[in-house]
PDB file of C-alpha atoms in Angstrom:
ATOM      1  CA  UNK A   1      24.498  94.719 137.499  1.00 27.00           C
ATOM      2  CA  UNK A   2      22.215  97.484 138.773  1.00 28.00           C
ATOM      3  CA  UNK A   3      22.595  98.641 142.539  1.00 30.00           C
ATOM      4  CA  UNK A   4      18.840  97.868 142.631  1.00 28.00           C
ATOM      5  CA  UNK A   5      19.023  94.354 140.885  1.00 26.00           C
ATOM      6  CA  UNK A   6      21.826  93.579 143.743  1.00 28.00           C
ATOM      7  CA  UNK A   7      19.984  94.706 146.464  1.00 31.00           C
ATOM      8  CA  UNK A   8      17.345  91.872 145.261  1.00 29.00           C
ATOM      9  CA  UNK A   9      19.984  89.584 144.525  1.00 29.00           C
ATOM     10  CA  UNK A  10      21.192  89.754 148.596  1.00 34.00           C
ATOM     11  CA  UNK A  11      17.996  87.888 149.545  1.00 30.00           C
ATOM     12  CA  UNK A  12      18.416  85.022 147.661  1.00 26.00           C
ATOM     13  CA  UNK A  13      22.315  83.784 147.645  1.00 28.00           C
ATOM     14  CA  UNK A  14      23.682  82.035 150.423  1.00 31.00           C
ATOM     15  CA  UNK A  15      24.779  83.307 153.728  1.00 31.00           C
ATOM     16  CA  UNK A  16      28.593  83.871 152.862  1.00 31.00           C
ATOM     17  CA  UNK A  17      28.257  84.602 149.195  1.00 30.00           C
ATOM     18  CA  UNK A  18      25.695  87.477 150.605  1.00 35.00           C
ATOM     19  CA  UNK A  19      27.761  88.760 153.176  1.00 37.00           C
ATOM     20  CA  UNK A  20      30.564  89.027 150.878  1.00 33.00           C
ATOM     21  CA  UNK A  21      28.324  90.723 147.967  1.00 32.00           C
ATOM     22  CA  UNK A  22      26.408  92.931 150.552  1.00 41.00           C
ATOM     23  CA  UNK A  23      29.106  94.188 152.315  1.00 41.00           C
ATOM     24  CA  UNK A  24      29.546  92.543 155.327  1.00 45.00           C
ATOM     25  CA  UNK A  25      32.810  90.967 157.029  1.00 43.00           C
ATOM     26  CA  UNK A  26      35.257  92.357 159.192  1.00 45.00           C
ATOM     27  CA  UNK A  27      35.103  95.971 159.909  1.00 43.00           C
ATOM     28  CA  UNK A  28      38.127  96.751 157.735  1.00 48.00           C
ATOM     29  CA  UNK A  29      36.648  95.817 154.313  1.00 52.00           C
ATOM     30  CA  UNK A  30      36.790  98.499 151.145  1.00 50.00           C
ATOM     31  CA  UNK A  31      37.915 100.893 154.595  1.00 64.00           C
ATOM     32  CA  UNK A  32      36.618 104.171 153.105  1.00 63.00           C
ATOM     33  CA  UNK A  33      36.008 103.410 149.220  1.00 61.00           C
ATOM     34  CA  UNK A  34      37.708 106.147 148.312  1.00 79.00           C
ATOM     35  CA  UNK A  35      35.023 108.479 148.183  1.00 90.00           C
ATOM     36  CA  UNK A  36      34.046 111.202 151.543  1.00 96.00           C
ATOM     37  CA  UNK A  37      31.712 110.461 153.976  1.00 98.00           C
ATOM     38  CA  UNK A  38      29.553 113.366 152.324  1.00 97.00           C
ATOM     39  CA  UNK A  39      29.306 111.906 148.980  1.00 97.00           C
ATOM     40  CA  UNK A  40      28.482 108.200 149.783  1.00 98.00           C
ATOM     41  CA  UNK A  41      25.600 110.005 152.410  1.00 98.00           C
ATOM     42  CA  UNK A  42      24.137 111.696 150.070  1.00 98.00           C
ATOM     43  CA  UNK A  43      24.355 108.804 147.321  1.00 98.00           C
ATOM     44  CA  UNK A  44      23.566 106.354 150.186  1.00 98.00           C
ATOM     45  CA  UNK A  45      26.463 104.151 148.526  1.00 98.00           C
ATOM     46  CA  UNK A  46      26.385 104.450 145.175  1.00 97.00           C
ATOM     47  CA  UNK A  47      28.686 107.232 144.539  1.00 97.00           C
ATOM     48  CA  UNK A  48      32.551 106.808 146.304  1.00 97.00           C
ATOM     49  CA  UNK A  49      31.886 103.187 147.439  1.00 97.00           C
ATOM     50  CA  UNK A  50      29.583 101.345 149.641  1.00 98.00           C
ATOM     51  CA  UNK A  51      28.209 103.518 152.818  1.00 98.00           C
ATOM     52  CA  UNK A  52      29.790 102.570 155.731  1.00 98.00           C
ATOM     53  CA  UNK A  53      27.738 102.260 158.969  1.00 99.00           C
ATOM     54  CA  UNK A  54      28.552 101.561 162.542  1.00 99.00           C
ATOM     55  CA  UNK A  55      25.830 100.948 164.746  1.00 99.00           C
ATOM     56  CA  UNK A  56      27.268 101.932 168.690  1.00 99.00           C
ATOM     57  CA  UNK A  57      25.634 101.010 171.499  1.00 98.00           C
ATOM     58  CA  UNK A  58      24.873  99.227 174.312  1.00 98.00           C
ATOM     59  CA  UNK A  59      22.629  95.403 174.377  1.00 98.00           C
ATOM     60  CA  UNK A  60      20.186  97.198 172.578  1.00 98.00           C
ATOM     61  CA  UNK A  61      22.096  97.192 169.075  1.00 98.00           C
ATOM     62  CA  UNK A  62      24.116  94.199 170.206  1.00 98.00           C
ATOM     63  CA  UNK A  63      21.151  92.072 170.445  1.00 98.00           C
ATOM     64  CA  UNK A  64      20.792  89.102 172.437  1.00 98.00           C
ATOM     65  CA  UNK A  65      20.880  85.325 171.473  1.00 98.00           C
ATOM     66  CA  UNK A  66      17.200  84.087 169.744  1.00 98.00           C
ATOM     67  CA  UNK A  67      16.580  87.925 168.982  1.00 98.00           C
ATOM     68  CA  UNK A  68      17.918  89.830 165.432  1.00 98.00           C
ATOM     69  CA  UNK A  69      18.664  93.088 166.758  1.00 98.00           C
ATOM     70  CA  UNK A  70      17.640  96.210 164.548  1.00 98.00           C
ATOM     71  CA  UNK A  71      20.072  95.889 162.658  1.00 98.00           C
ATOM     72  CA  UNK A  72      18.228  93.186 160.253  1.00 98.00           C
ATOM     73  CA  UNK A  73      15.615  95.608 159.754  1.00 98.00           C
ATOM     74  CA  UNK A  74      17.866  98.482 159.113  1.00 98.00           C
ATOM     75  CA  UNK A  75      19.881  96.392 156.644  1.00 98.00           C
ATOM     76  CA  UNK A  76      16.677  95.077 154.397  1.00 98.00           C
ATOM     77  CA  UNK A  77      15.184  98.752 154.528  1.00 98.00           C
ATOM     78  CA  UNK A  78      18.415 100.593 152.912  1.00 98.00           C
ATOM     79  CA  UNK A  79      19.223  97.139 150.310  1.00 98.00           C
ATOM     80  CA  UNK A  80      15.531  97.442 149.125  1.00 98.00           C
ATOM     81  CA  UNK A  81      15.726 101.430 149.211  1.00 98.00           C
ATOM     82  CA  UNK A  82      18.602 100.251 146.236  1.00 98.00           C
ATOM     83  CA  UNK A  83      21.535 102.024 148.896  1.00 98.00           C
ATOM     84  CA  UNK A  84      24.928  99.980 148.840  1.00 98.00           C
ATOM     85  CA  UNK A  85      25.631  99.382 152.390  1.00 98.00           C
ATOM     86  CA  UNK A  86      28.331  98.127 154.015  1.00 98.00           C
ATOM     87  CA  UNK A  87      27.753  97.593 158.361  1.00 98.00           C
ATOM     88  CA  UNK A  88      30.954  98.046 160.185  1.00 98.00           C
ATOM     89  CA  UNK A  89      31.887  97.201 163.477  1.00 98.00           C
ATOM     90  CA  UNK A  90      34.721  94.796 165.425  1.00 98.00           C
ATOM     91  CA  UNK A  91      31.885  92.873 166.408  1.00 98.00           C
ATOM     92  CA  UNK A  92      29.410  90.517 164.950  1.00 98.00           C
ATOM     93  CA  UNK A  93      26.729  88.317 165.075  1.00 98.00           C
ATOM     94  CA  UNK A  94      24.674  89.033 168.836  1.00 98.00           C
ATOM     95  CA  UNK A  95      25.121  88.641 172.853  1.00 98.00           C
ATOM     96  CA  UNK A  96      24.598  85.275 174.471  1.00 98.00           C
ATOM     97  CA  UNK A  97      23.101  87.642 177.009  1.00 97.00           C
ATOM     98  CA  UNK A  98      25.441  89.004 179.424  1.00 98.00           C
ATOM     99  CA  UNK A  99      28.573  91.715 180.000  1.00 98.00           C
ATOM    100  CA  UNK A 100      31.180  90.076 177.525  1.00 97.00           C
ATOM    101  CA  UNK A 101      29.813  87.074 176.916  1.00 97.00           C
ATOM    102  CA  UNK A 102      31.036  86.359 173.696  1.00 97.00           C
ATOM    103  CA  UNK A 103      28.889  86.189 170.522  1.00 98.00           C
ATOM    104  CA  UNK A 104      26.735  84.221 168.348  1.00 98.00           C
ATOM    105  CA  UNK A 105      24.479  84.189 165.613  1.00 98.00           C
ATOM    106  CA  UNK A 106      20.970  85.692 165.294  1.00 98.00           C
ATOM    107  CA  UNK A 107      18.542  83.220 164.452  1.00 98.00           C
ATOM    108  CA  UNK A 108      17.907  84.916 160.892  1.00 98.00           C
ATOM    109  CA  UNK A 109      21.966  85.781 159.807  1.00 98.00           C
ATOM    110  CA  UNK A 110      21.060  86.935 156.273  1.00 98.00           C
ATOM    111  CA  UNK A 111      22.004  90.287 157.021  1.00 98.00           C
ATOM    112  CA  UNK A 112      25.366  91.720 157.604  1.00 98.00           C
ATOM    113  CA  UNK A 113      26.343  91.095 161.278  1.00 98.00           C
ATOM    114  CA  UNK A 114      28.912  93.585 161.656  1.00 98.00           C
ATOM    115  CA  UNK A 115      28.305  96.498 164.385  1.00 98.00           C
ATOM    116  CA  UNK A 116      29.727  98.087 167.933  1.00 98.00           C
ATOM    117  CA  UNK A 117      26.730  96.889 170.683  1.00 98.00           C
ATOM    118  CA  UNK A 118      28.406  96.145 173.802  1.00 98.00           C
ATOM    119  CA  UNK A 119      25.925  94.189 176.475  1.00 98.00           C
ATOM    120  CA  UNK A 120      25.768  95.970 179.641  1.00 98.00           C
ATOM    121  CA  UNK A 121      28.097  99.121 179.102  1.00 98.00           C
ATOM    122  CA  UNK A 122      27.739 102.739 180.105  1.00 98.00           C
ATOM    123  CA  UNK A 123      29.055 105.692 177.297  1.00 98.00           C
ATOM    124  CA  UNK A 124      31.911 106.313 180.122  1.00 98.00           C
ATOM    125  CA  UNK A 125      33.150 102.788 179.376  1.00 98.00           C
ATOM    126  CA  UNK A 126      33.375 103.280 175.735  1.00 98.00           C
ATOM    127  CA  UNK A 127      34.617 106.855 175.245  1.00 98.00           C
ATOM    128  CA  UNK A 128      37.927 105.278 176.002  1.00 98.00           C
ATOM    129  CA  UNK A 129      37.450 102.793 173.094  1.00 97.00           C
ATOM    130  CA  UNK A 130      35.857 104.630 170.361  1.00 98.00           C
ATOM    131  CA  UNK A 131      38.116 106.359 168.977  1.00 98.00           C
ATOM    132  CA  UNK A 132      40.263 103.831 168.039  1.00 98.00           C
ATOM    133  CA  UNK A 133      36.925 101.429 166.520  1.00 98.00           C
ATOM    134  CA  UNK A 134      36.226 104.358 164.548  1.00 98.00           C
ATOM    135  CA  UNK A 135      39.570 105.128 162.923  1.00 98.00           C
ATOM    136  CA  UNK A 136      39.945 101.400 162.236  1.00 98.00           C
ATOM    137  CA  UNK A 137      36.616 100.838 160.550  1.00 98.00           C
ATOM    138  CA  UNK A 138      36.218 104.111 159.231  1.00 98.00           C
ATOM    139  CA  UNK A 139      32.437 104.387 158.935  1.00 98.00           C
ATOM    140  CA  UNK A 140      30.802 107.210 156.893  1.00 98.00           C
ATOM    141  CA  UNK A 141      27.765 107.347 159.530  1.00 98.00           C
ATOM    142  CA  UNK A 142      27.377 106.421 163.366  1.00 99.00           C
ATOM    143  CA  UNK A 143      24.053 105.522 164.994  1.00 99.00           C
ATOM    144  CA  UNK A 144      24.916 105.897 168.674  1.00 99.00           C
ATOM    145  CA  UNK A 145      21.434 104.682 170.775  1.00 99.00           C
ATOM    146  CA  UNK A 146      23.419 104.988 174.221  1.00 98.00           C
ATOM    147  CA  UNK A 147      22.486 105.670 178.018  1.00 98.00           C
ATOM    148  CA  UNK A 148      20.394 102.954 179.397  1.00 98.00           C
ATOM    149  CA  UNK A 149      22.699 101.434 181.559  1.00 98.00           C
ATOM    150  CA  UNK A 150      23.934 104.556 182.616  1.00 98.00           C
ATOM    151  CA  UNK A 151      20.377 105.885 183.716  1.00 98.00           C
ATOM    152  CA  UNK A 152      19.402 102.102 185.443  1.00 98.00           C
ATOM    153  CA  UNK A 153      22.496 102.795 187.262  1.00 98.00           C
ATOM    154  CA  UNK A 154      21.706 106.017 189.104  1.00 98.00           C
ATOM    155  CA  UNK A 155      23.527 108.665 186.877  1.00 98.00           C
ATOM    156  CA  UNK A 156      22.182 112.239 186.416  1.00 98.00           C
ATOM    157  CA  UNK A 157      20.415 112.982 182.706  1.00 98.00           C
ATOM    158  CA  UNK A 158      22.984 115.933 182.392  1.00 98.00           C
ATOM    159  CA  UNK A 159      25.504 113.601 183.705  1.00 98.00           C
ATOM    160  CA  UNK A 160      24.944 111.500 180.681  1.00 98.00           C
ATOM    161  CA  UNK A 161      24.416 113.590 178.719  1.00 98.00           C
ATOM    162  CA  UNK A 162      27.469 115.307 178.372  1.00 98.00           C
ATOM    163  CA  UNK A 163      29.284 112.115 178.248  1.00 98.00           C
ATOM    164  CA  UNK A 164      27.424 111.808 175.030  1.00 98.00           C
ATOM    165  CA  UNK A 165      29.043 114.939 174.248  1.00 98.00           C
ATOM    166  CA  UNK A 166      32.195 113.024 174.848  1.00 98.00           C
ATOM    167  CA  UNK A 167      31.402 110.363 173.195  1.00 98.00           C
ATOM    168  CA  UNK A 168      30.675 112.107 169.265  1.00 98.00           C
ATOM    169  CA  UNK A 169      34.221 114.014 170.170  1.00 98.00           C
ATOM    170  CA  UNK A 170      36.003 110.493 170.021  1.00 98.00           C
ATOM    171  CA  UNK A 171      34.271 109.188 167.101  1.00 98.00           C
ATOM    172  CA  UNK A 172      35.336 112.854 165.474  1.00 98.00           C
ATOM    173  CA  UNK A 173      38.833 111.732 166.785  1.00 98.00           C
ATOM    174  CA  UNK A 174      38.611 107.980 164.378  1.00 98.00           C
ATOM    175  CA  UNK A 175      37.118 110.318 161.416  1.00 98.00           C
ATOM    176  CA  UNK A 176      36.369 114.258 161.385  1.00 98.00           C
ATOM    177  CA  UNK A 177      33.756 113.785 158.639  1.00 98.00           C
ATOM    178  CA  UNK A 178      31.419 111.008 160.144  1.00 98.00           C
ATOM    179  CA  UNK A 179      27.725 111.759 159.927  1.00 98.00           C
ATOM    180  CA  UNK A 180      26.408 110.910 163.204  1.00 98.00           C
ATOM    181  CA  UNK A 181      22.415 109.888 163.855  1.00 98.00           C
ATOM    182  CA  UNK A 182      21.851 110.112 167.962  1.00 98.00           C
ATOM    183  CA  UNK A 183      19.006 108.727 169.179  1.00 99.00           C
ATOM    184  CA  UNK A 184      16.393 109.756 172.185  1.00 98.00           C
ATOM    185  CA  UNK A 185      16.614 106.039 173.922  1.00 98.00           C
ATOM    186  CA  UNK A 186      13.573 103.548 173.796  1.00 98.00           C
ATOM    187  CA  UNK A 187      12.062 103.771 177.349  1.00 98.00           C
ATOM    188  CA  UNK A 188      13.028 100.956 179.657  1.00 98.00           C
ATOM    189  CA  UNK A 189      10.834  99.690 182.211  1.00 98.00           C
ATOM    190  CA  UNK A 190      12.670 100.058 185.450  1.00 97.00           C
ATOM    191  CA  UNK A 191      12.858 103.955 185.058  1.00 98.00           C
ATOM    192  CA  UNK A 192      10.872 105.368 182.247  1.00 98.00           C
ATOM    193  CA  UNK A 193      11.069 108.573 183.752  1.00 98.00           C
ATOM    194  CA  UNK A 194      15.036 108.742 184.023  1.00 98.00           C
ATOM    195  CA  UNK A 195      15.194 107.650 180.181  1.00 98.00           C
ATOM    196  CA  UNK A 196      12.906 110.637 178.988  1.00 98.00           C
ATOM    197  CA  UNK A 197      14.857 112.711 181.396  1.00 98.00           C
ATOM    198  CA  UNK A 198      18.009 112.028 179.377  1.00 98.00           C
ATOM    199  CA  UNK A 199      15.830 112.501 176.172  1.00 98.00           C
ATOM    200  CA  UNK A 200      14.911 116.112 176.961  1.00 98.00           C
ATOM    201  CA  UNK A 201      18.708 116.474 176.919  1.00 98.00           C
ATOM    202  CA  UNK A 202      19.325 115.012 173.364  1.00 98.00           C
ATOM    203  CA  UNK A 203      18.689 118.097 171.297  1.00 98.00           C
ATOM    204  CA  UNK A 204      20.762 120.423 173.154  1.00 98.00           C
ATOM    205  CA  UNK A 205      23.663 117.703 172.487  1.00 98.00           C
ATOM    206  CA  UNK A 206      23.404 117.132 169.210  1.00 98.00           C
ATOM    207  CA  UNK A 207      22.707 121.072 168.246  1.00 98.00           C
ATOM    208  CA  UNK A 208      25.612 122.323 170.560  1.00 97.00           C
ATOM    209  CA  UNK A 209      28.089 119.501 168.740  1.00 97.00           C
ATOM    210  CA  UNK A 210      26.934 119.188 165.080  1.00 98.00           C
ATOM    211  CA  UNK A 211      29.026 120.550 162.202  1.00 97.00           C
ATOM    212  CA  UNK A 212      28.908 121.235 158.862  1.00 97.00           C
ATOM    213  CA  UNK A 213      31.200 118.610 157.683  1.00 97.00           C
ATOM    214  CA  UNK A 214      30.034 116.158 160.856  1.00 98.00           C
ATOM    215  CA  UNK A 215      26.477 116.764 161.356  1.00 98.00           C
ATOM    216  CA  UNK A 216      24.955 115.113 164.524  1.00 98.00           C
ATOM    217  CA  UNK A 217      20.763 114.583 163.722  1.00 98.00           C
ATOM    218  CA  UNK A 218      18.838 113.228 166.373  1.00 98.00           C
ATOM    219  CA  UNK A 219      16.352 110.125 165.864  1.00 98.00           C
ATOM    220  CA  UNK A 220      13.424 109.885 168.173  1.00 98.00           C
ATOM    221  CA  UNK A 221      13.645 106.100 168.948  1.00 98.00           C
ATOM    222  CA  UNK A 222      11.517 106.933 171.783  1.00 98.00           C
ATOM    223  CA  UNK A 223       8.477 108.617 169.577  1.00 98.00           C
ATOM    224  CA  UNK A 224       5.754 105.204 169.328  1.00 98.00           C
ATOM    225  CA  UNK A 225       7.517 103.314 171.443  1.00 98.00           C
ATOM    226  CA  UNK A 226       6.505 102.054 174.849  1.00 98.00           C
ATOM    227  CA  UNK A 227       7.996  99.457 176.769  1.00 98.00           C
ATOM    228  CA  UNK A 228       5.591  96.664 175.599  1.00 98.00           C
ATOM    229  CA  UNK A 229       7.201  96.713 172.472  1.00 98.00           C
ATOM    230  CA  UNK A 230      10.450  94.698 174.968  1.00 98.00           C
ATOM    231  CA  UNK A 231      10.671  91.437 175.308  1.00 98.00           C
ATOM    232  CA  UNK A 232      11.536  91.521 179.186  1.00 98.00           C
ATOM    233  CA  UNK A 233      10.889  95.583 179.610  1.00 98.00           C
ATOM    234  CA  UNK A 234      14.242  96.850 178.452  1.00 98.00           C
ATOM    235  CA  UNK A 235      15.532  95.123 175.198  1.00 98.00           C
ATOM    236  CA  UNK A 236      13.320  95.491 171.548  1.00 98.00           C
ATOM    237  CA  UNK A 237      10.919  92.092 170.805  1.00 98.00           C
ATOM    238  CA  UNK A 238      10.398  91.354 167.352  1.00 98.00           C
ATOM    239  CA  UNK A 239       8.112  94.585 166.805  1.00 98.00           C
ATOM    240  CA  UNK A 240      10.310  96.711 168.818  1.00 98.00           C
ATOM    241  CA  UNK A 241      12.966  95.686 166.213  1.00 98.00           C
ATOM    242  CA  UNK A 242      11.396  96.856 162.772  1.00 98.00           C
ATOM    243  CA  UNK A 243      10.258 100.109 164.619  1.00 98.00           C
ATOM    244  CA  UNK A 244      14.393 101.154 165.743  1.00 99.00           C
ATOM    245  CA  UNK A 245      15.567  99.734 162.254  1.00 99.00           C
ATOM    246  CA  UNK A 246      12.807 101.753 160.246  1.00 98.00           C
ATOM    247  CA  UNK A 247      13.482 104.805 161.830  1.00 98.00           C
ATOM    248  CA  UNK A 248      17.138 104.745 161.422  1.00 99.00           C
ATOM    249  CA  UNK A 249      16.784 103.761 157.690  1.00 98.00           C
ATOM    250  CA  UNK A 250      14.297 106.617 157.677  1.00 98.00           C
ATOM    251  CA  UNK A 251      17.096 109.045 159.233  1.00 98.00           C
ATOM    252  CA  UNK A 252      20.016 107.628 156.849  1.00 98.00           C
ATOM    253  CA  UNK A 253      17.949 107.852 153.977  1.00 98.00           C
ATOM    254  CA  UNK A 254      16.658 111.728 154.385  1.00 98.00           C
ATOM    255  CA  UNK A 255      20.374 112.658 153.904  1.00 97.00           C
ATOM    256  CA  UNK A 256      20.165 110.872 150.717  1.00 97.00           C
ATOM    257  CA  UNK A 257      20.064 113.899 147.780  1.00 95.00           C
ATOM    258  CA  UNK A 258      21.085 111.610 144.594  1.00 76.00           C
TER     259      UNK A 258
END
């Protein structure tokens, strides 16, 4: 079967047969392929095995309960772009709206559920755990969209900022050769002046930490986006939604050479 006759062929089986034939399930599926992160980039999937991706973040990639997330839009951009794509992540499904809260399912689950959003938490509180999320899923490329909480919460853009710094080191520390996509963070409406503050701050982290074999790209989430695309100021409605998962597809796919 062609890759671009299966990417078709996700929309129409049901939910388990598609999450099983689009790569979704538990983080540690196919873990790796076989084939480097730089290959299965630049093939988006189709050479090495499917392209592992882990989106990190706070409640905005977790998603909260009545809401899809991004990541629906994200995964029907790169199946009808003809990528194989595999989302990986301890996690699934989205928030029922508060720190730890346990999950459920989005009201449209016909994607693949798998990612790293953690409702509420700062990138201090998941340095710690990344590392370790990253080595067991292995993903080929990271889309970190982190800082919110830790600008609503008083802390310095710089401050941040180089915990972001921190942050790609640990995700280096799980797998040397991920590609990592960091994004300037859709404004939120109780300080849209501290999240562009941290946003000034995103090139300088990205240039002073990306590599040759672990590139860091930034992705201006931010660019278009005002806070009326959120539902309640600081999390994505259903327009804020396709605009975060287009642009990442946009960013994963401009690495694509094959």
């Amino acid at each position: 079967m062609s890759q671009r006759f299966f990417a078709h062929a996700c929309v129409v089986v049901g939910l388990s047969t598609l999450l099983s034939a689009c790569g979704g399930g538990d983080s540690g599926d196919d873990a790796g392929g076989g084939g480097s992160s730089a290959e299965k980039v630049a093939s988006c999937g189709l050479n090495g095995g499917p392209l592992r991706i882990m989106p990190l973040g706070d409640s905005i990639t977790e998603g909260e309960a009545g809401h899809n997330s991004y990541r629906r839009v994200l995964w029907q951009r790169l199946n009808g772009a003809g990528c194989s794509v595999n989302l990986v992540g301890s996690k699934s499904g989205v928030s029922k709206g508060s720190r730890d809260s346990g999950s459920v399912n989005p009201p449209n689950a016909d994607f693949d559920l798998d990612h790293e959003g953690y409702w509420d938490y700062s990138v201090n509180e998941l340095i710690p755990r990344v590392g370790g999320l990253v080595a067991q899923a292995q993903p080929d490329v990271v889309l970190v969209h982190l800082g919110t909480n830790d600008v609503l919460g008083g802390q310095s853009a710089g401050g941040v900022a180089q915990e972001l710094g921190g942050l790609i080191d640990a995700i280096r520390a799980g797998k040397p050769d991920a590609h990592i996509l960091l994004a300037k963070i859709i404004p939120a409406a109780p300080d849209p002046s501290g999240t562009a503050a941290l946003n000034r701050q995103i090139d300088g982290v990205a240039s002073s930490r990306s590599s040759a074999t672990s590139p860091v790209a930034v992705v201006n989430q931010a660019s278009g986006y005002s806070t009326g695309d959120n539902y309640d100021g600081v999390h994505p409605n259903l327009g804020g939604e396709a605009k975060l998962g287009n642009r990442w597809a946009d960013a994963v796919l401009a690495w694509r050479t094959q």
